[in-house]
Short mmCIF file of C-alpha atoms and ligand atoms in Angstrom, two decimals:
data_model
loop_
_atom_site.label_atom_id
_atom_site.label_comp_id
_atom_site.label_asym_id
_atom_site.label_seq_id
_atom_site.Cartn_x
_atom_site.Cartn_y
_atom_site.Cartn_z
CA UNK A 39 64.37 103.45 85.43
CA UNK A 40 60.23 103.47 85.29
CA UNK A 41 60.34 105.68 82.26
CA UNK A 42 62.78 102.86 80.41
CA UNK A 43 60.29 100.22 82.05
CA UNK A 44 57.41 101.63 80.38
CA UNK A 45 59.21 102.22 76.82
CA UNK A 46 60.16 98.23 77.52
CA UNK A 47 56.76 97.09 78.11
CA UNK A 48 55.13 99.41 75.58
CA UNK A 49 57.40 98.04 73.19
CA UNK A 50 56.47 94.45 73.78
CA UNK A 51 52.60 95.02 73.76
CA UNK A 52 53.51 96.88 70.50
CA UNK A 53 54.82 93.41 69.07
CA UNK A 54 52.79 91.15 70.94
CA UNK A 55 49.49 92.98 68.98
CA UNK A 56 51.74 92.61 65.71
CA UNK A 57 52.29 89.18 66.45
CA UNK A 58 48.67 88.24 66.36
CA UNK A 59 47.36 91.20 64.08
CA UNK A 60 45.91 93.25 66.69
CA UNK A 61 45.76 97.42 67.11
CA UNK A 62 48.15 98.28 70.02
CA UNK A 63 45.33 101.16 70.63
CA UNK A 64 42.80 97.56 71.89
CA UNK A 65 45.11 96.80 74.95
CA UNK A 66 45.47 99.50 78.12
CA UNK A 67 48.25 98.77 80.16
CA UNK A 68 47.26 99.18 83.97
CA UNK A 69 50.52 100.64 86.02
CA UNK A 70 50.01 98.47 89.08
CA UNK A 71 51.75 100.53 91.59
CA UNK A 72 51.05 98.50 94.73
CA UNK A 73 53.13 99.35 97.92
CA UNK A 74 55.37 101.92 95.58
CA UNK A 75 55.55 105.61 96.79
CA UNK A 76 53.52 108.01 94.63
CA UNK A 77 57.12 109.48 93.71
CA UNK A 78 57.10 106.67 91.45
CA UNK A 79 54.23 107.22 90.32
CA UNK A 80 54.29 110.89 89.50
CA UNK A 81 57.09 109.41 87.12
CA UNK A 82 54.36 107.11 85.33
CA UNK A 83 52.33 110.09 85.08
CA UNK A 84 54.63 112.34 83.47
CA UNK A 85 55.47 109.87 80.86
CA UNK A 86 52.12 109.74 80.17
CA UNK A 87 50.49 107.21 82.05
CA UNK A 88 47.31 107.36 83.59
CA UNK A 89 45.79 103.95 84.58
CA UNK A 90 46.81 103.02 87.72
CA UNK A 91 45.78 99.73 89.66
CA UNK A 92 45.55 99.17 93.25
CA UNK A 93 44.52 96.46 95.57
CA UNK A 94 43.94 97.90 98.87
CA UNK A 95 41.22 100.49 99.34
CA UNK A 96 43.14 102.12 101.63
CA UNK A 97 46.19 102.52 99.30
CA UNK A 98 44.42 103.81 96.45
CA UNK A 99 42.01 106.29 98.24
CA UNK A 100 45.53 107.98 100.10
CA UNK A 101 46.81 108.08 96.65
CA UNK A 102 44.06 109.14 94.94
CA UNK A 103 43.68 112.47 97.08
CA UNK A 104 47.15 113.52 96.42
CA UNK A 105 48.17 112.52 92.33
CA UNK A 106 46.12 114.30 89.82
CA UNK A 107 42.12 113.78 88.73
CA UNK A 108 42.63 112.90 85.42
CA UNK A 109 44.17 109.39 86.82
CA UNK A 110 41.58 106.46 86.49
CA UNK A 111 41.53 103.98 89.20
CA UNK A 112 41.36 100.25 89.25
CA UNK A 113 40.94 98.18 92.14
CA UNK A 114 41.95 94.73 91.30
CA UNK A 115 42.60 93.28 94.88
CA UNK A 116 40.07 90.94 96.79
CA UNK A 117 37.47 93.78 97.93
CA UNK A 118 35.48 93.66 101.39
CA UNK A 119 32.27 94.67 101.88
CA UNK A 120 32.93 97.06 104.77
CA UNK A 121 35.24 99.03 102.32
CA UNK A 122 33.10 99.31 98.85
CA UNK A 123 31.78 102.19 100.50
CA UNK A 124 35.30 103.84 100.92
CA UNK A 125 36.03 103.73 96.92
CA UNK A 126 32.72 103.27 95.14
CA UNK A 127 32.80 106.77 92.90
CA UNK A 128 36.24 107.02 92.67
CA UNK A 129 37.04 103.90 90.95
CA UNK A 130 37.17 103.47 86.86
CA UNK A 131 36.93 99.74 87.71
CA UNK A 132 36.27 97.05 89.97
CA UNK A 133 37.99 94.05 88.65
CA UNK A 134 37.59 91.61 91.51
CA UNK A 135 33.94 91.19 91.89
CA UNK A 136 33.11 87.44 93.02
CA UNK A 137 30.46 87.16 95.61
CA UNK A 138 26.78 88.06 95.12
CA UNK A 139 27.00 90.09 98.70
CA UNK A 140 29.80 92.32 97.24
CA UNK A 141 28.08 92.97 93.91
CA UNK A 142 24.87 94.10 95.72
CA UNK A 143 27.06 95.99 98.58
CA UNK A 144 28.60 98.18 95.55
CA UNK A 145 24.86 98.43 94.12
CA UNK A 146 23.68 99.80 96.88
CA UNK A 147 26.72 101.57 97.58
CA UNK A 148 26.38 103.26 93.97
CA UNK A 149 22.62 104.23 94.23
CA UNK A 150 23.30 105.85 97.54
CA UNK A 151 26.10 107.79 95.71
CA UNK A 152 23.89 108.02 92.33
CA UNK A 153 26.47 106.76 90.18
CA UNK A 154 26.84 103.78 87.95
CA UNK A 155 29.94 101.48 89.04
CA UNK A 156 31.98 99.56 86.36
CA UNK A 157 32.80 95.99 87.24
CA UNK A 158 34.27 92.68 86.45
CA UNK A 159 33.67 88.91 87.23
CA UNK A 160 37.29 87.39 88.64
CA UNK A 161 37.52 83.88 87.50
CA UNK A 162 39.60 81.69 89.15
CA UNK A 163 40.24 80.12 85.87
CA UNK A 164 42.60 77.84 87.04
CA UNK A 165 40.79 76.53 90.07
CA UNK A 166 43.10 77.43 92.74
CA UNK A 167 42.89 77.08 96.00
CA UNK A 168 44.48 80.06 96.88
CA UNK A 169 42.74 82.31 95.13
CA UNK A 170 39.84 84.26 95.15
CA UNK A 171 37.28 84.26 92.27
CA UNK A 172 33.99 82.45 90.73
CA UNK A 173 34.54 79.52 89.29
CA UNK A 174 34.49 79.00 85.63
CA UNK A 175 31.54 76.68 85.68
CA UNK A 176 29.15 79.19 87.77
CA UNK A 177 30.04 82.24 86.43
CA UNK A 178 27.72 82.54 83.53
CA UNK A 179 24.43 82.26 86.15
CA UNK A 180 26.20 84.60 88.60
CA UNK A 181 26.55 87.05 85.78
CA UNK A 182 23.02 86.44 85.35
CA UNK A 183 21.78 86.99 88.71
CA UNK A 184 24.08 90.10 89.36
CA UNK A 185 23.34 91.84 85.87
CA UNK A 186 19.90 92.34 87.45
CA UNK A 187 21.16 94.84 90.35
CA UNK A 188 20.60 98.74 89.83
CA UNK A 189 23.55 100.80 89.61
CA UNK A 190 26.10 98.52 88.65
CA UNK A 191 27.24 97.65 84.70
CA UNK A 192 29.24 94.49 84.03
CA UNK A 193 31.87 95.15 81.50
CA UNK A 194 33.92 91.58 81.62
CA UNK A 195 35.76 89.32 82.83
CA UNK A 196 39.37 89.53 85.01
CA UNK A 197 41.44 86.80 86.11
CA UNK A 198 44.95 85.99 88.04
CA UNK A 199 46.64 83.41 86.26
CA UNK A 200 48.91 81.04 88.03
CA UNK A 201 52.30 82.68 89.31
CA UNK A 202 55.04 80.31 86.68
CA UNK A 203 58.39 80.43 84.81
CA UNK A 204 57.50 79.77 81.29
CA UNK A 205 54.19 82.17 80.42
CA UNK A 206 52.87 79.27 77.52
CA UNK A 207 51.85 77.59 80.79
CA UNK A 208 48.87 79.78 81.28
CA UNK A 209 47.98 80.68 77.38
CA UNK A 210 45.28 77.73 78.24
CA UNK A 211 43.75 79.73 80.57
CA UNK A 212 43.75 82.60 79.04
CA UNK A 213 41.91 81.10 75.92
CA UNK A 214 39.70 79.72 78.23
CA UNK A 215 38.48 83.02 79.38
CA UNK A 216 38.34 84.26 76.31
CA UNK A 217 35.81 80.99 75.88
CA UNK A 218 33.81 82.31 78.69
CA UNK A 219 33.46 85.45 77.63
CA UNK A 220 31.93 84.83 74.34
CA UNK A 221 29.80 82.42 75.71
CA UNK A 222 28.51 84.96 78.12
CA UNK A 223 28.07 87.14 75.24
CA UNK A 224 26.45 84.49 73.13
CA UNK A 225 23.31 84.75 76.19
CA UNK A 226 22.85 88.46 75.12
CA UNK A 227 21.84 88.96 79.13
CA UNK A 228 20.26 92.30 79.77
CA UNK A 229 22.86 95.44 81.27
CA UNK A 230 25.93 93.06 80.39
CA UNK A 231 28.95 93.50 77.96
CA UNK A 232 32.08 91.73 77.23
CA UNK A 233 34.13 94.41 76.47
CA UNK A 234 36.83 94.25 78.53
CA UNK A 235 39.52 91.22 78.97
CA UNK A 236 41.31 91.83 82.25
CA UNK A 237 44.11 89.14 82.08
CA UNK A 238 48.18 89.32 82.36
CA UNK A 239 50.63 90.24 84.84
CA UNK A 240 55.01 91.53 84.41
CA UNK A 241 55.56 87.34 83.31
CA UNK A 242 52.64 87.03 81.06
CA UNK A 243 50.89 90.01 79.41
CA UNK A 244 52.20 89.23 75.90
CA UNK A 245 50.54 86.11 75.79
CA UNK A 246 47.80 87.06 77.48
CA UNK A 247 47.39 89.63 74.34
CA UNK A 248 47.36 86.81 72.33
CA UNK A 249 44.84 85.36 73.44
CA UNK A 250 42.36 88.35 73.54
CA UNK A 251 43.32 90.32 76.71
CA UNK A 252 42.14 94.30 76.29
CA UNK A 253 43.78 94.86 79.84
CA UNK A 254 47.06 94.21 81.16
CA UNK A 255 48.24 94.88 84.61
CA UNK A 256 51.68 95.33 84.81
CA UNK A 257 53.37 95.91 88.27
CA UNK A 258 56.96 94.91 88.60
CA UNK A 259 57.92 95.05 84.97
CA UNK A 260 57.36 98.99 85.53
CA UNK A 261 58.34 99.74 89.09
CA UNK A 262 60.26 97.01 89.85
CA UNK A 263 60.24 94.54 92.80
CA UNK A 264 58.06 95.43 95.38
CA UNK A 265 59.74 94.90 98.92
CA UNK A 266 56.76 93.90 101.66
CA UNK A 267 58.31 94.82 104.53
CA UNK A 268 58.68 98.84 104.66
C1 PLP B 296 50.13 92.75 92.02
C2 PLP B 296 49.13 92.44 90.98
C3 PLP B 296 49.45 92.54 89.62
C4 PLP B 296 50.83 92.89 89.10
O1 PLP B 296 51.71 91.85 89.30
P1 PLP B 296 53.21 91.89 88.67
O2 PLP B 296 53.58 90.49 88.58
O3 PLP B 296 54.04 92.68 89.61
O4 PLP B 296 53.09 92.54 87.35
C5 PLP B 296 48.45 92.28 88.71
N1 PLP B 296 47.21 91.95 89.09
C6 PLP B 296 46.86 91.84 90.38
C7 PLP B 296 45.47 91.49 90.73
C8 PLP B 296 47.80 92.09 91.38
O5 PLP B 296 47.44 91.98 92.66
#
């Protein structure tokens, strides 16, 4: 079933980077294997896969130790300070960076370790209440203030778009930021790049690829439904 999943999503990234005259080879599609058993994701491996996101340090760490080196590590849940210490050096990527405290905890984190950590802004793009994130109107001076921290490198910007039916609903944000990103760009701020476009989930990826995304983190469309309870 995952290895049809992944020829499936594949498949639409293909056409969604047709579709808007993109190379498939700009967009990496993140295996979000949250709360699945690393059987399953042994199976993403063998196919070929070998971005994985995570969202609890704990998770990814016990996974981590057991499923090959070569696999590169995102952690794109809400992080707390207490735990940057747990992953910082085994992560690819921190996509959920939204508090001055937990950029300069993974600073100092990463000079202690003497390695440069790879991060993200999270913008709540759509201002919700339930979510974590910098807002869209303060996140160009907090990626001023943070960009000045050893030890870390900002690479762009991540966001969780509202959870809806129809995925047109959220193209808006999406474009917006992409907005935010080139305006960020645009200041030319010391230690900062806008590479990387961390935006669409199983119901929206292909138009978050439209609009500019570079990484998509797919979850159930791969491994299915993820059951909360075991
Ligand atoms: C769980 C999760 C995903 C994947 O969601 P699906 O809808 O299952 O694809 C993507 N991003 C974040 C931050 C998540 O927590």
């Amino acid at each position: 079933m995952i290895i049809e999943n992944l020829q499936t999503v594949q498949e639409n990234i293909r056409k969604a980077c047709k579709n808007c005259g993109r190379a498939y080879e700009e967009v990496t599609l993140l295996c979000v294997s949250k709360t699945k058993p690393v059987g399953m994701l042994k199976e993403a491996y063998e196919f070929g896969m070998r971005e994985f996101g995570e969202n609890k340090v704990q998770e990814l760490c016990d996974k981590a130790e057991v499923l090959p080196g070569d696999i590169k590590w995102h952690m794109i849940g809400h992080l707390q300070r207490n735990k940057v210490k747990y992953i910082v050096g085994k992560t690819e990527l921190i996509h959920s960076v939204d508090s001055e405290r937990l950029a300069e905890e993974i600073s100092k984190e990463s000079l202690k370790k003497n390695v440069t950590t790879n991060i993200l802004i999270e913008v709540n793009v759509a201002g919700e209440e339930s979510k974590f994130g910098v807002s869209p109107d303060e996140t160009v001076s907090f990626v001023e203030k943070i960009a000045k921290l050893p030890a870390i490198c900002v690479k762009g910007l991540m966001t969780i778009a509202p959870f809806v039916e129809n995925p047109e609903e959220n193209r808006e944000f999406f474009k917006n930021l992409r907005k935010l990103s080139i305006d960020i760009t645009n200041k030319h701020i010391d230690n900062v790049s806008m590479s990387i476009l961390s935006m669409g989930m199983t119901g929206d990826y292909t138009t978050a690829i439209e609009e500019g995304a570079t990484h998509v983190r797919v979850g159930t469309g791969i491994f299915g439904v993820r059951d909360y309870k075991e």
